[in-house]
Every structure is written in C-alpha cells, then in structure tokens.
PDB file of C-alpha atoms in Angstrom:
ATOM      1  CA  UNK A 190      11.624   1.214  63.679  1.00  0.00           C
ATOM      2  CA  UNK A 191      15.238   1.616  61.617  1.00  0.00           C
ATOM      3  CA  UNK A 192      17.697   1.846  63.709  1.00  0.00           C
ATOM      4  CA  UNK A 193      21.343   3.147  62.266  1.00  0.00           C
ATOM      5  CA  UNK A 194      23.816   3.141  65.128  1.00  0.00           C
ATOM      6  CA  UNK A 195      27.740   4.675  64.078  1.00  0.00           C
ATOM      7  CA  UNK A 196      30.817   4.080  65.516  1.00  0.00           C
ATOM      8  CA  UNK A 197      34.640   4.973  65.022  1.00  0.00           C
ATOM      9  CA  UNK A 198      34.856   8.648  65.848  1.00  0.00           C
ATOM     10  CA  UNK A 199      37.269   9.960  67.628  1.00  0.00           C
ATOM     11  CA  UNK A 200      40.697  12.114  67.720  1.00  0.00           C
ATOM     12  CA  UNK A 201      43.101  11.095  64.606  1.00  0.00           C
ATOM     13  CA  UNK A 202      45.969  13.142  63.694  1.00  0.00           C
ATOM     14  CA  UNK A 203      46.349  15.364  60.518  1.00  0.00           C
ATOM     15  CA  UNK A 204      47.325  12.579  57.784  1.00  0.00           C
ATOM     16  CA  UNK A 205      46.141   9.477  59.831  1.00  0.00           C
ATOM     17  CA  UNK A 206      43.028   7.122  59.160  1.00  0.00           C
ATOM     18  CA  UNK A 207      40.141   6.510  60.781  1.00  0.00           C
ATOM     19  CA  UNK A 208      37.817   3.525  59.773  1.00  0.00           C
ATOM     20  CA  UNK A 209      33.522   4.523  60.741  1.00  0.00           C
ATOM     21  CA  UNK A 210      30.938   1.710  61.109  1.00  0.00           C
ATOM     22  CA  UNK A 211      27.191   2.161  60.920  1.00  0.00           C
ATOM     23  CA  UNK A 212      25.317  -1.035  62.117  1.00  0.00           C
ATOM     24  CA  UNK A 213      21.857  -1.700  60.686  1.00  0.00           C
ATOM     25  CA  UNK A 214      18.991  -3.190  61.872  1.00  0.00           C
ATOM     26  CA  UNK A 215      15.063  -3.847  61.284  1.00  0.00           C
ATOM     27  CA  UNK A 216      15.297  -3.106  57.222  1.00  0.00           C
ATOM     28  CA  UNK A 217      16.123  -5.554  54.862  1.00  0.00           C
ATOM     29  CA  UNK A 218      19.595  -3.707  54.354  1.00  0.00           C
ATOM     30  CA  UNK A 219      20.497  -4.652  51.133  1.00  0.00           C
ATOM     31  CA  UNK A 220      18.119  -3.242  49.361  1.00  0.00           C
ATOM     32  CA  UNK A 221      18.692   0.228  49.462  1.00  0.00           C
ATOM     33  CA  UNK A 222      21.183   2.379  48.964  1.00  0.00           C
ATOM     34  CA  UNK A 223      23.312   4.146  51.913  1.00  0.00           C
ATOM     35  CA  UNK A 224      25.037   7.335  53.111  1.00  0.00           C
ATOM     36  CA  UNK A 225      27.567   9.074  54.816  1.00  0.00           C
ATOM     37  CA  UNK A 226      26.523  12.952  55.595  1.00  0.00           C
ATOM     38  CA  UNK A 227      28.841  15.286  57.992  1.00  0.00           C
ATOM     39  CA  UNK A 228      28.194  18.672  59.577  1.00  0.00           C
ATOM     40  CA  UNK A 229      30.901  20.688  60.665  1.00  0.00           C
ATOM     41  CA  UNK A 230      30.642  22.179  64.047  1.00  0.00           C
ATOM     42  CA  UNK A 231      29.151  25.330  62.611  1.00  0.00           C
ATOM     43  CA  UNK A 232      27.892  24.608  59.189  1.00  0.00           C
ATOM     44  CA  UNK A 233      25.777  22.808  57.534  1.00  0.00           C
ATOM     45  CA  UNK A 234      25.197  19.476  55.806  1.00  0.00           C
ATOM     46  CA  UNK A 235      27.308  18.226  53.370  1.00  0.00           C
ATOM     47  CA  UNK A 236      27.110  14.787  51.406  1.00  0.00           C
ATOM     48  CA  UNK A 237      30.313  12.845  51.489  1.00  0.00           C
ATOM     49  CA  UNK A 238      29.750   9.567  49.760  1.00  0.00           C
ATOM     50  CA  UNK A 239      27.155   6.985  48.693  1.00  0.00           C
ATOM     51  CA  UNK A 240      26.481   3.320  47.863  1.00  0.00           C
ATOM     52  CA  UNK A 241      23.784   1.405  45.893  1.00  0.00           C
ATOM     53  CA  UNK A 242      21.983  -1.465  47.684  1.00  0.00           C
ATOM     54  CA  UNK A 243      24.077  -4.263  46.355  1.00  0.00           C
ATOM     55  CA  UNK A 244      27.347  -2.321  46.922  1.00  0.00           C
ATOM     56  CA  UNK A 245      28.360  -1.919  43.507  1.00  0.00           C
ATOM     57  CA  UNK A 246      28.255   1.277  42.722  1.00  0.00           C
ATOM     58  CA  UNK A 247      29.999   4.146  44.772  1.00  0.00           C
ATOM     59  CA  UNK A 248      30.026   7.899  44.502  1.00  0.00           C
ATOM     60  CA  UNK A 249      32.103  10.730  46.901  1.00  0.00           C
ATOM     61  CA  UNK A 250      31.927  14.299  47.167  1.00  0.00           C
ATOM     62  CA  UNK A 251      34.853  16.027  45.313  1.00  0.00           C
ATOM     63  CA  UNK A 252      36.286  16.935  48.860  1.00  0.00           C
ATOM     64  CA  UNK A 253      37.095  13.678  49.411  1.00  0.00           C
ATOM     65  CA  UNK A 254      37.276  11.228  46.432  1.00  0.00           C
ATOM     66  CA  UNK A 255      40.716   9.319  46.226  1.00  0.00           C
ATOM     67  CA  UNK A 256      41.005   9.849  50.246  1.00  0.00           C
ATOM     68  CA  UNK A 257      37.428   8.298  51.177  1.00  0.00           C
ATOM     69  CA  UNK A 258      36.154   4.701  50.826  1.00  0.00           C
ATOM     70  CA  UNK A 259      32.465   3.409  51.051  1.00  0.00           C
ATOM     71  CA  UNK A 260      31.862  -0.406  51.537  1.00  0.00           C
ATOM     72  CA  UNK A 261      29.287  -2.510  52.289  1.00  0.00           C
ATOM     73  CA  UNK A 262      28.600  -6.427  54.072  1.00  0.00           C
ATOM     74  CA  UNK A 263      25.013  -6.584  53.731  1.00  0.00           C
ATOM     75  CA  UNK A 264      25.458 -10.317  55.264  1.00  0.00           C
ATOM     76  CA  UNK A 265      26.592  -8.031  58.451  1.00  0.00           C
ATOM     77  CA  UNK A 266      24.105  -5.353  58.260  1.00  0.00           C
ATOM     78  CA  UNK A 267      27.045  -2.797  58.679  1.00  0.00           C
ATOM     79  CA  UNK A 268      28.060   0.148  56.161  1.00  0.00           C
ATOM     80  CA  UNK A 269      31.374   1.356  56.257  1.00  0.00           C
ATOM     81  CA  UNK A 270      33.379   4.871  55.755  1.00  0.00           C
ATOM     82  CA  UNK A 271      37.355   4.464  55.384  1.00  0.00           C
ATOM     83  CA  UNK A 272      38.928   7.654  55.822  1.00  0.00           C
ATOM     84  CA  UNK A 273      42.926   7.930  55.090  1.00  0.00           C
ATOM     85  CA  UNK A 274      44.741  11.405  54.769  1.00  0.00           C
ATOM     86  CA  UNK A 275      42.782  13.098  56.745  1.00  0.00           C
ATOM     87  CA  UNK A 276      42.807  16.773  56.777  1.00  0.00           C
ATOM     88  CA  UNK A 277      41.573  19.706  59.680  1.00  0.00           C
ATOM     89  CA  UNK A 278      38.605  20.141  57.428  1.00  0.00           C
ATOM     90  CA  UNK A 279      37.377  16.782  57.858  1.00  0.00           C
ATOM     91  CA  UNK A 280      36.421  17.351  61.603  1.00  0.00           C
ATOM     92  CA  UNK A 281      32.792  17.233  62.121  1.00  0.00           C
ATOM     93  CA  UNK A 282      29.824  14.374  63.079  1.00  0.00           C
ATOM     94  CA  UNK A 283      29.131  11.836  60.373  1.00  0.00           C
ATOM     95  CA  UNK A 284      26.065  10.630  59.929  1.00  0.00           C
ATOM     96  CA  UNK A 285      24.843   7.432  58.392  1.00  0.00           C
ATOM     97  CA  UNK A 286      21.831   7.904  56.139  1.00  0.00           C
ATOM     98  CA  UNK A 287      19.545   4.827  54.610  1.00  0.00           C
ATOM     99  CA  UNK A 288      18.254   5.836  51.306  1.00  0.00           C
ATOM    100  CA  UNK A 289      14.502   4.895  50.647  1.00  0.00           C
ATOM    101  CA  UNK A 290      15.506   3.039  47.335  1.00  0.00           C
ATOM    102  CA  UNK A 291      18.494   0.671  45.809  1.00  0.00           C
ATOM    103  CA  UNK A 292      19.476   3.382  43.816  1.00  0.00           C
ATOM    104  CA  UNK A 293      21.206   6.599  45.371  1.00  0.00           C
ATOM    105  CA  UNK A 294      20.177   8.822  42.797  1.00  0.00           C
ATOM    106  CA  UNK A 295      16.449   8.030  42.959  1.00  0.00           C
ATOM    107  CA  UNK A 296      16.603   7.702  46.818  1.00  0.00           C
ATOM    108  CA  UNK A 297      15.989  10.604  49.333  1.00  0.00           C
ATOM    109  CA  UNK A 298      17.136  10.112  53.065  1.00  0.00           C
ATOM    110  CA  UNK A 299      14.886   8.466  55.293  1.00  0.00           C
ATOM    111  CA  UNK A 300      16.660   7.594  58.074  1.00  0.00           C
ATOM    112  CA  UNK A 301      19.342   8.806  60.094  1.00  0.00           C
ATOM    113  CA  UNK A 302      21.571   7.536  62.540  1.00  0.00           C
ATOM    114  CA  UNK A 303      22.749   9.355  65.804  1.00  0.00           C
ATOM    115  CA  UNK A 304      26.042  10.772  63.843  1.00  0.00           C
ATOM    116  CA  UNK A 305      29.939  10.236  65.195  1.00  0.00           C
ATOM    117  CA  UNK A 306      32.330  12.581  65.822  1.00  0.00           C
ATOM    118  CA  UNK A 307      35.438  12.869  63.848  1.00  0.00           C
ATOM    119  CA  UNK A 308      38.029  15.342  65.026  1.00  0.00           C
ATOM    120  CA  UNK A 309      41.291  15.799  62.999  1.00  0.00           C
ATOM    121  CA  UNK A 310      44.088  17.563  64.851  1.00  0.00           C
ATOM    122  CA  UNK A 311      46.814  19.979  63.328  1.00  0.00           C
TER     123      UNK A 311
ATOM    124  CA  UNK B 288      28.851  21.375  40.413  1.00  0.00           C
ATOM    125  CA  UNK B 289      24.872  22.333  41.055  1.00  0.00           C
ATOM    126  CA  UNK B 290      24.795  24.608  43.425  1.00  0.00           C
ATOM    127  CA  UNK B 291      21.099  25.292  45.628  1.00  0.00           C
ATOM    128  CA  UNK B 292      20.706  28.076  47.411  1.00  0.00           C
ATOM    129  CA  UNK B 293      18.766  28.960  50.874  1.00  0.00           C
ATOM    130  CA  UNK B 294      18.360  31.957  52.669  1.00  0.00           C
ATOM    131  CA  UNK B 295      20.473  31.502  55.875  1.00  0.00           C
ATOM    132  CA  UNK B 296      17.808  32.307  58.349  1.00  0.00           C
ATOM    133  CA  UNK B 297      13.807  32.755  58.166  1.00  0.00           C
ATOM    134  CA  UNK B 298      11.869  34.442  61.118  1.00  0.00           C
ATOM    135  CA  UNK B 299       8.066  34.127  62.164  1.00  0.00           C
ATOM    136  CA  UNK B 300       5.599  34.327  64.830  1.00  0.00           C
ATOM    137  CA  UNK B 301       3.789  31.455  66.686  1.00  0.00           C
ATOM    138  CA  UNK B 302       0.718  30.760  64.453  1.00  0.00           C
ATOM    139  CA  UNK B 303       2.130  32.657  61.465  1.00  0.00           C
ATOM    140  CA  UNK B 304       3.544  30.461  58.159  1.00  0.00           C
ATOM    141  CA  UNK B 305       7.165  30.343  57.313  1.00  0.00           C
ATOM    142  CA  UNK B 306       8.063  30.073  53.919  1.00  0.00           C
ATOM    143  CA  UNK B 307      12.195  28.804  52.735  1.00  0.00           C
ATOM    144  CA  UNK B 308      13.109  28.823  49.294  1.00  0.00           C
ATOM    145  CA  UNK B 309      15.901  26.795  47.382  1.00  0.00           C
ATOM    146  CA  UNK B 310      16.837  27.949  44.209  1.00  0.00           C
ATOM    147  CA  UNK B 311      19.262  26.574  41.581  1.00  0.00           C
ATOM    148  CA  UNK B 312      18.972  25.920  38.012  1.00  0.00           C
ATOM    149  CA  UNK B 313      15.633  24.412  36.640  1.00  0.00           C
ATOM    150  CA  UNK B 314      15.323  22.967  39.969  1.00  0.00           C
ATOM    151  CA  UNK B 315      11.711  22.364  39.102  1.00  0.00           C
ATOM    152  CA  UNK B 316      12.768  19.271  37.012  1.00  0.00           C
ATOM    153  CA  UNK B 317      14.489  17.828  40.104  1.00  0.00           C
ATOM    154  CA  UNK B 318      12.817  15.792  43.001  1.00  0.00           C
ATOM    155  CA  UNK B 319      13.783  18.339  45.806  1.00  0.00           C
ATOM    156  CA  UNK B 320      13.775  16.674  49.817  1.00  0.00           C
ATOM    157  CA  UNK B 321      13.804  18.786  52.861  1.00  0.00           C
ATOM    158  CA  UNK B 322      15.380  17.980  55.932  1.00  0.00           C
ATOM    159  CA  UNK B 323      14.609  19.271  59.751  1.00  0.00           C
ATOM    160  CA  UNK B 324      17.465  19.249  61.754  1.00  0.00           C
ATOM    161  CA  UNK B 325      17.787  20.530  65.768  1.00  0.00           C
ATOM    162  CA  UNK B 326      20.892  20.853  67.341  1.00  0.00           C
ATOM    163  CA  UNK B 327      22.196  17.471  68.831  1.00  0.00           C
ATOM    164  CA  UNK B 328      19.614  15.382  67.034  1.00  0.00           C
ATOM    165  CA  UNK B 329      19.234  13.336  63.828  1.00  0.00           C
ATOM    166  CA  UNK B 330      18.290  14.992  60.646  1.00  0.00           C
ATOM    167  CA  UNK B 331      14.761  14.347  59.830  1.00  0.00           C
ATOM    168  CA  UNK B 332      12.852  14.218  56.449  1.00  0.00           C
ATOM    169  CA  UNK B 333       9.789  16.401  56.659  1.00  0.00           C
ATOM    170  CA  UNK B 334       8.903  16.332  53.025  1.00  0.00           C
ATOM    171  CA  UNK B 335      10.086  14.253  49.707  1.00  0.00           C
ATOM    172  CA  UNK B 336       9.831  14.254  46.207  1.00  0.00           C
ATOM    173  CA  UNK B 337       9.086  18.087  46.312  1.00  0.00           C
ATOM    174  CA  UNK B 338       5.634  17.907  48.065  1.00  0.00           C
ATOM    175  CA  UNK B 339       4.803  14.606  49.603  1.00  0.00           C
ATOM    176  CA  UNK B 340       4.862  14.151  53.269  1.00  0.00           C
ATOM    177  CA  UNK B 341       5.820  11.371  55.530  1.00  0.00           C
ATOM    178  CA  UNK B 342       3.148   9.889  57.473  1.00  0.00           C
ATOM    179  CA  UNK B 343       4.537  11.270  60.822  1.00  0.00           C
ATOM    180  CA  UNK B 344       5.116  14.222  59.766  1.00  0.00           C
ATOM    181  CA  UNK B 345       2.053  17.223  60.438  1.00  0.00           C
ATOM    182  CA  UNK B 346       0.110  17.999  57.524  1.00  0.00           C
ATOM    183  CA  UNK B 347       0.970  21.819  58.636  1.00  0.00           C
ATOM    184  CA  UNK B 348       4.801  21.698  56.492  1.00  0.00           C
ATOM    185  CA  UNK B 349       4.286  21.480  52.538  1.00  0.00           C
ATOM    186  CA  UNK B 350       6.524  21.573  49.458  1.00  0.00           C
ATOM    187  CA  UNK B 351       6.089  22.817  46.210  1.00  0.00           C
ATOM    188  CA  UNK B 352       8.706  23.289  43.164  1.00  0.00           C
ATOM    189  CA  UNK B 353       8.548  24.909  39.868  1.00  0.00           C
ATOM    190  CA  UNK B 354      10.869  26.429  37.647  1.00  0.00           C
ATOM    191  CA  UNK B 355      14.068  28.067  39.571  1.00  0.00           C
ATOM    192  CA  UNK B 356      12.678  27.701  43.055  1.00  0.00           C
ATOM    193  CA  UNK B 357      11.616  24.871  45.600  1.00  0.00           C
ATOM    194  CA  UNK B 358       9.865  26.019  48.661  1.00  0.00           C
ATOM    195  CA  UNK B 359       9.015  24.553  51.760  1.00  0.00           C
ATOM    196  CA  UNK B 360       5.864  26.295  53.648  1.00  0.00           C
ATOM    197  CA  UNK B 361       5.579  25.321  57.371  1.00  0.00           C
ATOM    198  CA  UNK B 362       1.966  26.977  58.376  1.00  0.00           C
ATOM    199  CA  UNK B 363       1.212  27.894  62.069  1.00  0.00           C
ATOM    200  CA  UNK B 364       3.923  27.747  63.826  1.00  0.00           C
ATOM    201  CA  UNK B 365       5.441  26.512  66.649  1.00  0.00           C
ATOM    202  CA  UNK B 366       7.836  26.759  69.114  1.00  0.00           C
ATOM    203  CA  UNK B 367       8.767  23.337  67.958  1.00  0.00           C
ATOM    204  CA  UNK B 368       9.578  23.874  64.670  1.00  0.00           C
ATOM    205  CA  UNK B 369      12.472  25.760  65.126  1.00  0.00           C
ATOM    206  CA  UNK B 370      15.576  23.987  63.815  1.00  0.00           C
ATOM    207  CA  UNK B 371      17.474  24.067  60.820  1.00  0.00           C
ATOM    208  CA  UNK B 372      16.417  23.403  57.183  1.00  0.00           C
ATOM    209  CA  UNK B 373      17.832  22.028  54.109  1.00  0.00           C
ATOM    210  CA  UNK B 374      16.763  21.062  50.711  1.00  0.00           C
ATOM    211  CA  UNK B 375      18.250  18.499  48.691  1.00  0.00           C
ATOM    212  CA  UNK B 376      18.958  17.245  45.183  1.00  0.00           C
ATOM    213  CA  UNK B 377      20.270  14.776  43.640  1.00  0.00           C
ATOM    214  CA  UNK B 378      22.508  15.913  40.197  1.00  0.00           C
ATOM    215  CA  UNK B 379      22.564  13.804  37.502  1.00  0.00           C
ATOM    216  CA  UNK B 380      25.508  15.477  36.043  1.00  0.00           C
ATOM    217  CA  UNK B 381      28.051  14.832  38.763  1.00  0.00           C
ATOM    218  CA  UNK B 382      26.410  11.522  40.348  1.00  0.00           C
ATOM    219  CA  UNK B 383      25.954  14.065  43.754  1.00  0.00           C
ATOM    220  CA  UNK B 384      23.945  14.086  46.419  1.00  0.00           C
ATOM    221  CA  UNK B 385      23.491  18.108  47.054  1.00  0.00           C
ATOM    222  CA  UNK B 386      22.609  19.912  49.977  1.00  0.00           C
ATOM    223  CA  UNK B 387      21.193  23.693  50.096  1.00  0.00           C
ATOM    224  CA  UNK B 388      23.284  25.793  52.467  1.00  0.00           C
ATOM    225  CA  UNK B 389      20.504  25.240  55.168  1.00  0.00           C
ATOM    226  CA  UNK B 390      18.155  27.800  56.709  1.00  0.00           C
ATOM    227  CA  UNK B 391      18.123  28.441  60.730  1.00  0.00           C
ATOM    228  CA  UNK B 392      14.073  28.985  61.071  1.00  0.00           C
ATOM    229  CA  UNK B 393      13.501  31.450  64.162  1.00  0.00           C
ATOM    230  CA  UNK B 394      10.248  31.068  66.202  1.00  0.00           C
ATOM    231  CA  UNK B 395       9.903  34.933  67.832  1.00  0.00           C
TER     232      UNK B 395
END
C-alpha cells in the first residue's frame, strides 16, 4: 500500500518560513506527478502547488506563487513544500497528494497522506 | 480562473440515494474526480475520470458528466457515507488543479 507520511508543521510567525516534507514509499516515486493540498480549519480543499514526475515542471495556486516552492529528490523518495512570507491565511493541514500519472494535468489524486498542520501567528 | 460549484450540504435517509452536482463551464469536456473526505482523515478518491470507480470503492457511488454539470450519485445510503465531498478539475487555461467548494453529505 502507498504510504505518504508529512512532516514540518508547526507554529511560524507572520512573515517567517516553514520548510514541509512528505516521505514516499512503496511506488516507484518518480513517475508520477505530486501535490500539496491544504484545508483550512473550516473550509474546504484548496490546491496549492504541483510537480511532474521528473520534477521539471511546477505549477502554484495564485495565492501563493512567488511565496511557495515545490521540489523534488526522487533518489530520496521525499517531496518538498518551501513556504517563505507566510501570511494568517496560510494556517491550515497540508496534505501531500500522489498523482496517478507523470503529468499533473492528466493525473487525478490517488493517494493521500495523513496532512500537517501549519499555523501562522499574527 | 474556472470556478466549480457544489451545493454546500446534501441531506438523505439511510437506504435513500444522494445526488451532488458540480457545475462550471462545459464541465462535460473535463475529466471531473470526486473526493470523500471525514473529519480527521485523509481525503479519499471515490470516483475518477467522471464515472470510473476504484476497485475499493462500493459499486453503490457513481459519476456521470455532461454539459454544465458533473454529478456524483451515492445510492443507499449509509451511516458511513457521511463526510464531505468535492469534485475536481484540472484547467487547462491556468495550469490549475481546481477544487469544487465541497458538499457536507448528511445521513438523517
């Protein structure tokens, strides 16, 4: 069975950083794409950002392109979020997501880890 | 941005079929995904490519799409099925990954 298994939450202050891991296992992990999703503690899902199976193509929500970073060591098995600038509005539990294909627009989410909570103080 | 749109909540009996819409613009020539999730868990898949069904997942939740609407029918119900559902598209336009606003399904 996948398992996806995040790390990094925790309690940042508004404007710090915060690095997220998501460790991989049982799938050949490089080829398919990957995902960060987040809930807010009373809403719903919302995509932030994406990655193709060999890493080299990226895509972010509008919320937070130019803060965000997605990367990828498939010879780890680990994704990775980067968060920098972080706002009040970035508090919720991320989630790591395996697409079912190399290619995130062709790929719906088949697996999800656990999540991580990210909470941004003002 | 494409925008889909769910009703926020859907209530049925034990036994009886729930049906959840998504709507957004010719939706129908977009693969559409739908998502279970319950509080404190992982989101799940329950159906993909607008009607087919993982193998673990009970032949009782379908999904159709056509047009302006995607729907995903969940027949006899149970107590267990109530959680939180969201469609999903992927837009071509922006390079997005887009989620429906979810839709809290009540078992009465």
């Amino acid at each position: 069975e996948v398992q996806l298994l995040e790390s990094g939450g925790g309690l940042v202050q508004r404007g710090g950083s915060l690095s997220l891991s998501c460790a991989a296992s049982r799938f050949t992990f490089s080829n398919y794409a990957m995902n960060w999703v987040r809930q807010a503690p009373g809403k719903g899902l919302e995509w932030v950002s994406a990655i193709s199976g060999s890493g080299s193509n990226t895509y972010f929500a509008d919320s937070v392109k130019g803060r965000f970073t997605i990367s990828r060591d498939n010879s780890k098995n680990t994704l990775y979020l980067q968060m920098t600038s972080l706002r009040a509005d970035d508090t919720a539990v991320y989630y790591c997501a395996k697409g079912d294909d190399s290619v995130p627009a062709a790929a719906f989410l088949d697996y999800w880890g656990q999540g991580t909570l990210v909470t941004v103080s003002s | 941005s494409y925008v889909l749109m769910q009703p926020p909540s859907v209530s049925v009996a034990p036994g009886q079929t729930a049906t959840i819409t998504c709507g957004g613009d010719n939706i129908g020539r977009k693969s559409v995904h739908w998502y279970q999730h319950r509080p404190g868990q992982a989101p799940v898949v329950v159906v993909y490519d607008d009607s087919d069904r993982p193998s673990e997942i009970p032949a009782r939740f379908s999904g159709s799409n056509s047009g302006n609407t995607a729907t995903l029918t969940v027949s006899r119900v149970e107590a267990g099925d109530e959680a939180d559902y969201y469609c999903q598209v992927w837009d071509v336009n922006s390079d997005h990954v887009v989620f429906g606003g979810g839709t809290k399904l009540t078992v009465l």
